[in-house]
């Protein structure tokens, strides 16, 4: 049996979700924190929450070295 070296649920993608005490189903608000990086983002709607998660996932993808990404190549912009 061969074990997959990559976790299906990597720690880098673990979040703590804290909802405000006055949050309602139609008015979702709170804070999202990445467990590994500690980066926190406040949100004031379900859409903001999903945008925060997507933004964090894009940032982690951009920070991944090309050798760590199986078969995927890209050029990092020079700014």
PDB file of C-alpha atoms in Angstrom:
ATOM      1  CA  UNK A   1       0.000   0.000   0.000  1.00  0.00           C
ATOM      2  CA  UNK A   2       1.340   3.437  -0.956  1.00  0.00           C
ATOM      3  CA  UNK A   3       0.419   6.429   1.155  1.00  0.00           C
ATOM      4  CA  UNK A   4      -0.299   9.743  -0.498  1.00  0.00           C
ATOM      5  CA  UNK A   5       2.256  12.290   0.849  1.00  0.00           C
ATOM      6  CA  UNK A   6      -0.243  15.124   0.405  1.00  0.00           C
ATOM      7  CA  UNK A   7      -3.044  15.442   2.912  1.00  0.00           C
ATOM      8  CA  UNK A   8      -6.559  15.609   1.551  1.00  0.00           C
ATOM      9  CA  UNK A   9      -7.226  18.283   4.179  1.00  0.00           C
ATOM     10  CA  UNK A  10      -3.953  20.226   4.646  1.00  0.00           C
ATOM     11  CA  UNK A  11      -3.519  22.316   7.794  1.00  0.00           C
ATOM     12  CA  UNK A  12      -2.810  25.363   5.622  1.00  0.00           C
ATOM     13  CA  UNK A  13      -6.484  25.290   4.668  1.00  0.00           C
ATOM     14  CA  UNK A  14      -7.848  25.076   8.217  1.00  0.00           C
ATOM     15  CA  UNK A  15      -9.878  28.033   9.466  1.00  0.00           C
ATOM     16  CA  UNK A  16     -11.534  29.220  12.656  1.00  0.00           C
ATOM     17  CA  UNK A  17     -14.869  30.888  12.010  1.00  0.00           C
ATOM     18  CA  UNK A  18     -16.170  33.245  14.690  1.00  0.00           C
ATOM     19  CA  UNK A  19     -19.662  34.640  14.255  1.00  0.00           C
ATOM     20  CA  UNK A  20     -20.722  37.877  15.911  1.00  0.00           C
ATOM     21  CA  UNK A  21     -23.284  37.555  18.694  1.00  0.00           C
ATOM     22  CA  UNK A  22     -25.784  39.555  16.621  1.00  0.00           C
ATOM     23  CA  UNK A  23     -25.263  37.523  13.410  1.00  0.00           C
ATOM     24  CA  UNK A  24     -28.456  36.258  11.787  1.00  0.00           C
ATOM     25  CA  UNK A  25     -29.022  33.867   8.868  1.00  0.00           C
ATOM     26  CA  UNK A  26     -29.778  36.852   6.623  1.00  0.00           C
ATOM     27  CA  UNK A  27     -27.039  39.056   8.124  1.00  0.00           C
ATOM     28  CA  UNK A  28     -23.999  36.843   8.592  1.00  0.00           C
ATOM     29  CA  UNK A  29     -21.001  38.629  10.119  1.00  0.00           C
ATOM     30  CA  UNK A  30     -17.879  37.706  12.018  1.00  0.00           C
ATOM     31  CA  UNK A  31     -14.211  36.902  11.611  1.00  0.00           C
ATOM     32  CA  UNK A  32     -12.315  34.183   9.740  1.00  0.00           C
ATOM     33  CA  UNK A  33      -8.831  33.170  10.888  1.00  0.00           C
ATOM     34  CA  UNK A  34      -6.379  30.892   9.092  1.00  0.00           C
ATOM     35  CA  UNK A  35      -5.091  28.417  11.693  1.00  0.00           C
ATOM     36  CA  UNK A  36      -1.573  28.182  10.217  1.00  0.00           C
ATOM     37  CA  UNK A  37      -0.869  31.779   9.183  1.00  0.00           C
ATOM     38  CA  UNK A  38      -2.967  33.515  11.839  1.00  0.00           C
ATOM     39  CA  UNK A  39      -4.256  35.913   9.202  1.00  0.00           C
ATOM     40  CA  UNK A  40      -7.663  37.277  10.153  1.00  0.00           C
ATOM     41  CA  UNK A  41     -10.375  38.755   7.958  1.00  0.00           C
ATOM     42  CA  UNK A  42     -13.650  40.287   9.064  1.00  0.00           C
ATOM     43  CA  UNK A  43     -16.753  39.682   6.975  1.00  0.00           C
ATOM     44  CA  UNK A  44     -20.229  41.190   6.970  1.00  0.00           C
ATOM     45  CA  UNK A  45     -22.116  38.781   4.700  1.00  0.00           C
ATOM     46  CA  UNK A  46     -22.026  35.228   3.428  1.00  0.00           C
ATOM     47  CA  UNK A  47     -20.575  36.538   0.184  1.00  0.00           C
ATOM     48  CA  UNK A  48     -17.784  38.347   2.086  1.00  0.00           C
ATOM     49  CA  UNK A  49     -17.032  35.108   3.951  1.00  0.00           C
ATOM     50  CA  UNK A  50     -16.705  33.126   0.718  1.00  0.00           C
ATOM     51  CA  UNK A  51     -14.602  35.905  -0.839  1.00  0.00           C
ATOM     52  CA  UNK A  52     -12.287  35.790   2.199  1.00  0.00           C
ATOM     53  CA  UNK A  53     -11.819  32.041   1.864  1.00  0.00           C
ATOM     54  CA  UNK A  54     -11.213  32.314  -1.893  1.00  0.00           C
ATOM     55  CA  UNK A  55      -8.687  35.105  -1.372  1.00  0.00           C
ATOM     56  CA  UNK A  56      -6.800  33.045   1.196  1.00  0.00           C
ATOM     57  CA  UNK A  57      -6.754  30.031  -1.123  1.00  0.00           C
ATOM     58  CA  UNK A  58      -5.391  32.172  -3.971  1.00  0.00           C
ATOM     59  CA  UNK A  59      -2.681  33.537  -1.671  1.00  0.00           C
ATOM     60  CA  UNK A  60      -1.642  30.035  -0.591  1.00  0.00           C
ATOM     61  CA  UNK A  61      -1.550  28.893  -4.225  1.00  0.00           C
ATOM     62  CA  UNK A  62       0.631  31.862  -5.187  1.00  0.00           C
ATOM     63  CA  UNK A  63       3.005  31.171  -2.271  1.00  0.00           C
ATOM     64  CA  UNK A  64       3.510  27.534  -3.273  1.00  0.00           C
ATOM     65  CA  UNK A  65       6.813  26.850  -4.980  1.00  0.00           C
ATOM     66  CA  UNK A  66       6.541  25.435  -8.518  1.00  0.00           C
ATOM     67  CA  UNK A  67       8.341  22.240  -7.429  1.00  0.00           C
ATOM     68  CA  UNK A  68       5.612  21.665  -4.836  1.00  0.00           C
ATOM     69  CA  UNK A  69       2.835  21.785  -7.425  1.00  0.00           C
ATOM     70  CA  UNK A  70       2.520  18.521  -9.314  1.00  0.00           C
ATOM     71  CA  UNK A  71       2.926  19.174 -13.013  1.00  0.00           C
ATOM     72  CA  UNK A  72       1.831  22.791 -12.818  1.00  0.00           C
ATOM     73  CA  UNK A  73       4.074  25.617 -13.969  1.00  0.00           C
ATOM     74  CA  UNK A  74       3.707  29.344 -13.736  1.00  0.00           C
ATOM     75  CA  UNK A  75       5.721  32.518 -13.806  1.00  0.00           C
ATOM     76  CA  UNK A  76       5.852  34.670 -10.724  1.00  0.00           C
ATOM     77  CA  UNK A  77       5.493  38.336 -11.625  1.00  0.00           C
ATOM     78  CA  UNK A  78       8.431  40.592 -10.815  1.00  0.00           C
ATOM     79  CA  UNK A  79       7.295  43.781  -9.152  1.00  0.00           C
TER      80      UNK A  79
END
